[in-house]
Short mmCIF file of C-alpha atoms in Angstrom, two decimals:
data_model
loop_
_atom_site.label_atom_id
_atom_site.label_comp_id
_atom_site.label_asym_id
_atom_site.label_seq_id
_atom_site.Cartn_x
_atom_site.Cartn_y
_atom_site.Cartn_z
CA MET F 169 53.15 24.72 -53.23
CA THR F 170 53.72 21.73 -55.22
CA ARG F 171 52.44 18.75 -54.10
CA ASP F 172 53.92 15.29 -54.06
CA LEU F 173 51.37 12.98 -55.46
CA SER F 174 53.67 9.87 -55.79
CA SER F 175 54.22 10.24 -51.75
CA GLU F 176 50.48 10.83 -50.78
CA LEU F 177 49.20 8.21 -53.02
CA ASP F 178 51.89 5.60 -51.24
CA THR F 179 50.34 6.76 -48.23
CA LEU F 180 47.06 6.40 -48.90
CA LYS F 181 47.64 2.69 -50.19
CA GLN F 182 49.54 2.06 -46.90
CA GLN F 183 46.49 3.30 -45.27
CA VAL F 184 43.89 1.01 -47.10
CA ALA F 185 46.43 -1.86 -46.56
CA GLU F 186 46.38 -1.72 -42.95
CA LEU F 187 42.14 -1.03 -42.94
CA GLN F 188 41.94 -4.18 -45.23
CA ALA F 189 43.81 -6.18 -42.57
CA ALA F 190 42.54 -4.99 -39.77
CA VAL F 191 38.81 -5.56 -41.54
CA GLN F 192 40.10 -9.33 -42.68
CA HIS F 193 40.71 -9.93 -38.68
CA TRP F 194 37.75 -8.98 -37.32
CA ASN F 195 35.96 -10.85 -40.23
CA THR F 196 38.21 -14.29 -39.29
CA GLU F 197 37.64 -13.59 -35.33
CA ARG F 198 33.89 -13.30 -36.05
CA ARG F 199 33.54 -16.47 -38.09
CA SER F 200 35.16 -18.18 -35.17
CA PHE F 201 33.32 -16.88 -32.87
CA ALA F 202 30.00 -17.10 -34.71
CA GLY F 203 31.15 -20.77 -35.96
CA ARG F 204 30.89 -22.20 -31.93
CA ALA F 205 28.19 -23.80 -31.08
CA ASP F 206 27.02 -21.90 -28.45
CA SER F 207 27.49 -18.41 -30.16
CA PRO F 208 25.05 -15.68 -30.31
CA GLU F 209 24.30 -16.05 -34.06
CA SER F 210 24.30 -19.65 -33.87
CA VAL F 211 21.74 -19.77 -30.93
CA ASN F 212 18.82 -20.85 -32.74
CA SER F 213 20.55 -23.71 -34.99
CA ALA F 214 22.43 -24.91 -32.28
CA ALA F 215 18.90 -24.88 -30.25
CA GLU F 216 17.32 -26.87 -32.84
CA ALA F 217 20.38 -29.58 -33.07
CA GLU F 218 20.94 -29.26 -29.63
CA GLN F 219 20.81 -33.36 -28.20
CA PRO F 220 19.96 -34.79 -24.85
CA GLY F 221 22.72 -34.28 -22.07
CA ALA F 222 24.64 -31.57 -23.99
CA GLY F 223 26.12 -28.73 -21.69
CA PRO F 224 23.91 -25.48 -20.41
CA GLY F 225 26.58 -23.35 -22.42
CA SER F 226 28.31 -20.25 -21.90
CA VAL F 227 27.57 -16.71 -21.55
CA PHE F 228 29.64 -14.23 -23.42
CA TYR F 229 30.07 -10.74 -22.94
CA SER F 230 32.63 -7.80 -23.97
CA GLY F 231 32.31 -3.99 -24.27
CA HIS F 232 33.72 -0.37 -25.29
CA ALA F 233 32.79 2.90 -23.34
CA ARG F 234 34.14 6.24 -23.69
CA LEU F 235 34.16 8.28 -20.78
CA ASN F 236 35.94 11.41 -19.24
CA GLY F 237 37.70 11.73 -22.79
CA GLN F 238 39.08 8.07 -22.28
CA SER F 239 38.33 4.99 -24.45
CA TYR F 240 37.80 1.52 -22.64
CA ARG F 241 37.75 -1.26 -24.65
CA TRP F 242 37.44 -5.23 -22.86
CA GLU F 243 38.12 -8.46 -24.93
CA PRO F 244 35.30 -10.81 -24.66
CA GLN F 245 34.76 -12.76 -21.72
CA GLU F 246 33.02 -16.20 -21.20
CA ARG F 247 31.35 -17.10 -18.21
CA PRO F 248 30.19 -20.93 -18.16
CA MET F 249 26.72 -21.32 -17.01
CA GLU F 250 27.28 -23.66 -14.33
CA GLN F 251 29.55 -21.45 -12.30
CA LEU F 252 27.00 -18.44 -12.93
CA LEU F 253 24.26 -20.74 -11.47
CA ASP F 254 26.39 -21.93 -8.77
CA VAL F 255 27.20 -18.25 -7.50
CA ASN F 256 27.00 -18.15 -3.81
CA ASN F 257 23.17 -16.92 -3.51
CA GLU F 258 24.58 -15.29 0.04
CA LYS F 259 27.43 -13.18 -1.24
CA SER F 260 25.23 -12.26 -4.49
CA ALA F 261 22.30 -11.41 -2.14
CA LYS F 262 24.89 -9.16 0.07
CA ILE F 263 26.39 -7.20 -3.30
CA LEU F 264 22.65 -6.44 -4.87
CA ALA F 265 21.83 -5.11 -1.28
CA ALA F 266 25.06 -2.89 -1.26
CA LEU F 267 24.04 -1.41 -4.45
CA SER F 268 20.26 -0.76 -3.60
CA ASN F 269 20.88 2.31 -1.72
CA ARG F 270 19.60 5.02 -4.45
CA GLN F 271 22.21 7.32 -2.86
CA ARG F 272 24.90 4.83 -3.37
CA LEU F 273 23.89 4.01 -6.97
CA ASP F 274 23.55 8.41 -7.32
CA ILE F 275 27.23 8.08 -6.22
CA LEU F 276 28.57 5.58 -8.45
CA LYS F 277 26.87 7.21 -11.68
CA SER F 278 28.27 10.37 -11.01
CA VAL F 279 31.72 9.48 -10.59
CA ILE F 280 31.57 7.57 -13.72
CA GLN F 281 30.52 10.86 -15.31
CA GLU F 282 33.57 12.57 -14.23
CA PRO F 283 36.02 12.44 -11.02
CA LEU F 284 34.04 14.56 -7.93
CA THR F 285 35.29 15.32 -4.08
CA GLY F 286 33.14 14.50 -1.30
CA THR F 287 32.30 18.40 -1.23
CA GLU F 288 30.88 18.43 -5.16
CA LEU F 289 28.99 15.08 -4.66
CA VAL F 290 27.15 16.65 -1.69
CA GLU F 291 26.20 19.80 -3.84
CA ARG F 292 25.88 17.66 -7.14
CA LEU F 293 23.39 15.24 -4.99
CA GLY F 294 21.95 17.60 -2.51
CA MET F 295 22.78 15.68 0.48
CA GLY F 296 23.18 18.44 2.69
CA THR F 297 26.24 17.55 4.39
CA THR F 298 29.48 15.56 3.91
CA GLY F 299 28.97 13.68 7.45
CA GLN F 300 25.85 12.17 5.34
CA LEU F 301 27.80 11.14 2.43
CA TYR F 302 30.95 9.67 4.52
CA HIS F 303 29.56 6.41 5.31
CA HIS F 304 28.76 5.73 1.73
CA LEU F 305 32.00 6.64 0.55
CA LYS F 306 33.41 4.28 3.19
CA ALA F 307 31.38 1.46 2.39
CA LEU F 308 32.10 1.86 -1.55
CA THR F 309 35.77 2.20 -1.01
CA GLY F 310 35.76 -0.59 1.23
CA ALA F 311 33.78 -2.84 -1.71
CA ASP F 312 36.50 -1.75 -4.25
CA LEU F 313 33.67 0.31 -6.15
CA LEU F 314 35.44 3.50 -5.45
CA VAL F 315 39.34 4.79 -5.52
CA GLN F 316 40.25 8.37 -4.45
CA GLU F 317 42.73 10.17 -6.42
CA SER F 318 44.96 12.79 -5.93
CA GLY F 319 43.46 15.87 -5.19
CA GLY F 320 40.82 14.29 -3.36
CA ARG F 321 38.43 12.91 -6.08
CA TYR F 322 36.57 10.13 -5.87
CA ALA F 323 36.40 8.06 -9.16
CA PHE F 324 35.58 4.66 -10.60
CA PRO F 325 38.11 1.89 -10.87
CA SER F 326 38.38 1.11 -14.55
CA ARG F 327 38.29 -2.81 -13.98
CA ARG F 328 34.91 -2.52 -12.39
CA LEU F 329 33.71 -0.59 -15.11
CA LEU F 330 32.34 -3.41 -17.70
CA PRO F 331 30.47 -5.33 -14.81
CA PHE F 332 28.88 -2.47 -13.42
CA LEU F 333 28.00 -1.09 -16.75
CA LEU F 334 26.44 -4.54 -17.40
CA LEU F 335 24.44 -4.80 -14.41
CA LEU F 336 23.14 -1.22 -15.11
CA ALA F 337 22.12 -2.44 -18.58
CA SER F 338 20.23 -5.75 -16.86
CA VAL F 339 18.65 -3.50 -14.70
CA SER F 340 17.44 -1.31 -17.32
CA THR F 341 15.89 -4.84 -19.10
CA LEU F 342 14.65 -5.97 -16.06
CA GLU F 343 13.02 -2.51 -15.00
CA ASP F 344 9.24 -3.61 -15.73
CA THR F 345 9.64 -6.53 -13.38
CA SER F 346 9.74 -4.15 -10.13
CA ASP F 347 6.32 -2.92 -11.65
CA TYR F 348 4.93 -6.52 -11.57
CA MET F 349 6.22 -6.68 -7.98
CA ASP F 350 4.01 -3.73 -7.15
CA ARG F 351 0.98 -4.75 -8.96
CA MET F 352 0.88 -8.04 -7.17
CA SER F 353 1.42 -6.48 -3.71
CA THR F 354 -1.73 -3.89 -4.63
CA ARG F 355 -3.94 -7.25 -5.29
CA ASN F 356 -2.55 -8.83 -2.13
CA ASN F 357 -2.93 -5.81 -0.41
CA ALA F 358 -6.46 -4.41 -2.11
CA GLY F 359 -7.69 -3.41 1.22
CA ILE F 360 -4.67 -0.74 1.23
CA TYR F 361 -6.72 1.53 -1.29
CA LEU F 362 -9.96 0.12 -1.30
CA GLY F 363 -10.87 0.00 2.65
CA PRO F 364 -11.13 -1.52 5.80
CA VAL F 365 -13.91 -3.52 5.07
CA HIS F 366 -13.68 -7.20 2.21
CA ASN F 367 -16.68 -6.22 0.44
CA PHE F 368 -15.28 -4.09 -1.64
CA ASP F 369 -17.27 -1.21 -3.19
CA VAL F 370 -16.59 -1.38 -7.33
CA HIS F 371 -17.73 2.09 -7.67
CA HIS F 372 -14.66 3.47 -5.90
CA LEU F 373 -12.24 2.47 -9.45
CA LEU F 374 -14.70 4.01 -11.47
CA TRP F 375 -14.66 7.04 -9.35
CA ALA F 376 -10.89 6.97 -9.78
CA VAL F 377 -11.10 6.82 -13.25
CA ILE F 378 -12.92 9.80 -13.31
CA GLU F 379 -11.07 11.73 -11.17
CA ASN F 380 -8.62 12.16 -13.79
CA PRO F 381 -10.67 13.72 -16.78
CA VAL F 382 -11.85 16.17 -13.65
CA MET F 383 -8.77 17.09 -13.06
CA GLU F 384 -7.86 17.78 -16.63
CA HIS F 385 -11.64 19.88 -16.52
CA ALA F 386 -9.76 21.75 -13.63
CA ALA F 387 -7.04 22.56 -15.41
CA GLY F 388 -9.13 23.82 -18.15
CA TYR F 389 -8.75 21.50 -20.75
CA CYS F 390 -11.54 18.85 -20.57
CA SER F 391 -15.31 19.82 -21.01
CA GLU F 392 -17.44 16.58 -21.78
CA ILE F 393 -17.11 13.03 -20.07
CA GLY F 394 -18.61 10.00 -21.22
CA ILE F 395 -19.45 6.96 -18.82
CA PHE F 396 -20.81 3.68 -20.93
CA LEU F 397 -21.62 0.27 -19.05
CA HIS F 398 -21.38 -2.85 -21.04
CA ASP F 399 -23.37 -6.20 -21.01
CA ASP F 400 -19.84 -8.20 -19.40
CA GLY F 401 -19.54 -6.02 -16.52
CA SER F 402 -16.78 -3.70 -17.98
CA VAL F 403 -17.15 0.08 -18.34
CA THR F 404 -15.76 2.55 -20.31
CA VAL F 405 -14.82 6.40 -19.40
CA THR F 406 -14.44 8.84 -22.25
CA ASP F 407 -13.45 12.43 -22.24
CA ASN F 408 -12.28 15.13 -24.84
CA GLY F 409 -9.22 15.98 -22.66
CA ARG F 410 -5.58 16.39 -24.25
CA GLY F 411 -5.24 12.84 -24.25
CA ILE F 412 -2.47 10.64 -22.09
CA PRO F 413 1.09 11.48 -23.00
CA VAL F 414 2.26 8.99 -25.35
CA ALA F 415 5.97 10.23 -25.88
CA SER F 416 8.33 8.05 -24.25
CA LEU F 417 10.05 8.96 -20.38
CA PRO F 418 13.17 9.91 -20.65
CA ASN F 419 16.24 7.96 -21.07
CA SER F 420 13.57 5.13 -21.96
CA ASN F 421 11.41 3.70 -23.90
CA ILE F 422 8.80 3.36 -22.27
CA PRO F 423 6.01 5.79 -23.20
CA ALA F 424 4.28 7.78 -20.29
CA ALA F 425 1.02 6.61 -20.58
CA GLN F 426 2.57 3.24 -20.06
CA SER F 427 4.03 4.73 -16.71
CA ILE F 428 0.99 6.37 -15.63
CA LEU F 429 -1.00 2.89 -16.22
CA THR F 430 1.69 0.80 -14.11
CA ASP F 431 3.52 2.64 -12.03
CA ILE F 432 1.65 2.11 -8.77
CA HIS F 433 3.84 4.59 -6.64
CA ARG F 434 3.76 7.46 -9.68
CA PHE F 435 0.87 9.39 -7.74
CA ASN F 436 0.72 9.95 -3.70
CA GLY F 437 -2.77 9.77 -1.78
CA ASP F 438 -3.14 13.54 -2.13
CA ALA F 439 -3.47 13.37 -6.20
CA ALA F 440 -5.71 10.35 -6.37
CA PHE F 441 -9.03 9.24 -5.80
CA LYS F 442 -9.05 8.15 -1.87
CA VAL F 443 -11.84 5.84 -0.77
CA PRO F 444 -12.89 7.09 3.19
CA GLY F 445 -10.56 4.95 5.73
CA ALA F 446 -8.21 3.43 3.12
CA GLU F 447 -4.14 4.15 3.81
CA GLN F 448 -3.41 5.36 0.16
CA GLY F 449 -5.76 6.84 -2.80
CA ILE F 450 -6.14 5.20 -5.72
CA SER F 451 -4.27 5.79 -9.23
CA ILE F 452 -5.05 4.82 -12.45
CA ALA F 453 -2.50 2.24 -11.88
CA VAL F 454 -4.05 0.77 -9.21
CA VAL F 455 -7.22 0.26 -11.05
CA ASN F 456 -5.30 -1.33 -13.84
CA ALA F 457 -3.75 -3.80 -11.20
CA LEU F 458 -7.44 -4.57 -9.86
CA SER F 459 -8.83 -5.29 -13.17
CA GLY F 460 -8.94 -8.54 -15.13
CA ARG F 461 -8.70 -6.49 -18.37
CA LEU F 462 -8.36 -2.64 -19.24
CA THR F 463 -7.73 -0.96 -22.89
CA VAL F 464 -6.97 2.73 -23.23
CA ASP F 465 -7.46 4.48 -26.24
CA ILE F 466 -5.51 7.83 -26.57
CA ARG F 467 -6.22 10.82 -29.39
CA ARG F 468 -3.77 13.11 -29.16
CA GLY F 469 -1.55 14.62 -31.87
CA GLY F 470 -3.59 13.99 -34.76
CA ARG F 471 -3.11 10.09 -34.01
CA MET F 472 -5.30 7.50 -32.04
CA TYR F 473 -3.05 4.91 -30.03
CA ARG F 474 -4.20 1.70 -28.43
CA GLN F 475 -2.57 -0.48 -25.43
CA GLU F 476 -4.31 -3.52 -23.62
CA TYR F 477 -3.67 -4.86 -19.81
CA ARG F 478 -4.44 -7.91 -18.37
CA HIS F 479 -4.38 -7.92 -14.39
CA GLY F 480 -2.16 -4.61 -14.94
CA VAL F 481 0.26 -6.32 -17.39
CA PRO F 482 0.87 -4.76 -21.01
CA GLN F 483 -0.07 -7.42 -23.69
CA SER F 484 1.50 -4.77 -26.29
CA GLY F 485 3.33 -1.70 -26.81
CA LEU F 486 1.49 1.53 -27.37
CA MET F 487 0.25 0.77 -30.81
CA THR F 488 -0.87 3.55 -33.65
CA VAL F 489 -4.24 2.32 -34.75
CA GLY F 490 -5.84 5.47 -36.09
CA ILE F 491 -6.03 8.96 -37.34
CA ALA F 492 -7.83 11.39 -35.09
CA LYS F 493 -9.27 14.68 -35.40
CA ASP F 494 -9.80 15.53 -31.93
CA THR F 495 -8.22 14.71 -28.12
CA GLY F 496 -8.96 12.69 -25.23
CA THR F 497 -8.50 9.46 -23.78
CA SER F 498 -11.14 6.42 -23.26
CA VAL F 499 -10.66 3.85 -20.67
CA THR F 500 -12.55 0.46 -20.79
CA PHE F 501 -11.62 -1.54 -18.01
CA LYS F 502 -13.38 -4.63 -16.51
CA PRO F 503 -12.85 -4.86 -12.37
CA ASP F 504 -11.43 -8.39 -11.47
CA GLN F 505 -14.07 -10.38 -9.96
CA GLU F 506 -11.93 -11.79 -7.74
CA PHE F 507 -11.93 -8.63 -5.83
CA LEU F 508 -14.80 -6.75 -6.78
CA GLY F 509 -18.00 -9.49 -8.06
CA THR F 510 -20.74 -6.94 -7.62
CA GLY F 511 -21.53 -4.86 -10.96
CA PHE F 512 -22.07 -1.22 -11.45
CA GLU F 513 -25.41 0.53 -10.40
CA GLN F 514 -26.91 2.98 -12.97
CA ALA F 515 -28.30 4.87 -10.14
CA ARG F 516 -25.15 5.33 -8.24
CA LEU F 517 -23.45 6.68 -11.27
CA ASN F 518 -26.14 9.02 -12.08
CA GLU F 519 -26.20 10.23 -8.42
CA GLN F 520 -22.28 10.88 -8.81
CA SER F 521 -22.53 12.86 -12.04
CA ALA F 522 -25.00 15.05 -11.02
CA GLU F 523 -22.64 15.95 -7.81
CA LEU F 524 -19.75 16.63 -10.03
CA MET F 525 -21.43 18.58 -12.57
CA LYS F 526 -22.98 20.53 -9.37
CA ALA F 527 -19.24 20.78 -8.32
CA TYR F 528 -17.62 21.54 -11.97
CA PRO F 529 -20.43 23.90 -13.92
CA GLY F 530 -18.73 23.95 -17.05
CA LEU F 531 -18.60 20.07 -16.87
CA SER F 532 -20.85 17.81 -18.87
CA ILE F 533 -21.32 13.92 -17.73
CA PHE F 534 -23.08 11.58 -19.73
CA VAL F 535 -24.43 8.38 -18.29
CA ASN F 536 -25.15 5.75 -20.68
CA ASN F 537 -25.87 1.62 -20.53
#
């Protein structure tokens, strides 16, 4: 077969010209947008040059998504700050409340991926019956967040897709705020975890921290626990277990260790140390919330990791700080004197350690001050 090189060259030239025109058009729009005083690229310089009395600016957004074999693109849109801050609070609260139901969010996320019938939704989400699903479908359809296509399948209306995806993106960015709220609730209701009396026992937090390496020992991974008391009222619990997992959680950039140390609801009362008479067990996240400061050092996978907290709030990401030849976890914390003003007692630590070693013959516990 003889190739028509001249024709191929003409075609290639035409494609290059189209590409150049597209790039030039994109650059023109980009320069026009970036030249605005309130564009993202000039935010810093605009902030420096802003004069008293200047307007609050605007929020610009656009998007592109590919779902179910279709491509969606939204042109840049603008919402003035005055408009955003003047949104009807009652209506906003109703919208957020309507979407706060977990099953409704499950429905919306499922139909975004592919249109589904009611029966398929019941099976996929494990709702039990279509009757349980019906009132959610009715509410979401009435709110124009669902449409029913031919064949009885429910789909997400394309005109609502970008706002919903932006909402999910915002929720992802603000996800840690729920942990902060839980921690403040824990501090305001410490008696739920420490018992009904107001004179809380500081040792209960220590027993809860020791519970973790004891469980590691029961699983066959920890043989030694060290307890070290410090002059400033803090204490360190170290072990030679596997080390708290450090990999990020699925679909998240949050390390598993941070989730364990901040998610108050991660463990139920049966999986955490429980004070007699208390409503809920004390997990390491509860200890973190009730501590003025806490530092965790993790030896795992040949590296040492560290993260510091103040009142349960991370002060840094999970940092790699060295090389480790062994594995294990060290937790140093100082109970918040607002709740627990008394210090640790050497005699009680010795007594508790002896009881644990008697209950777990293969476990060695060292107490030092």
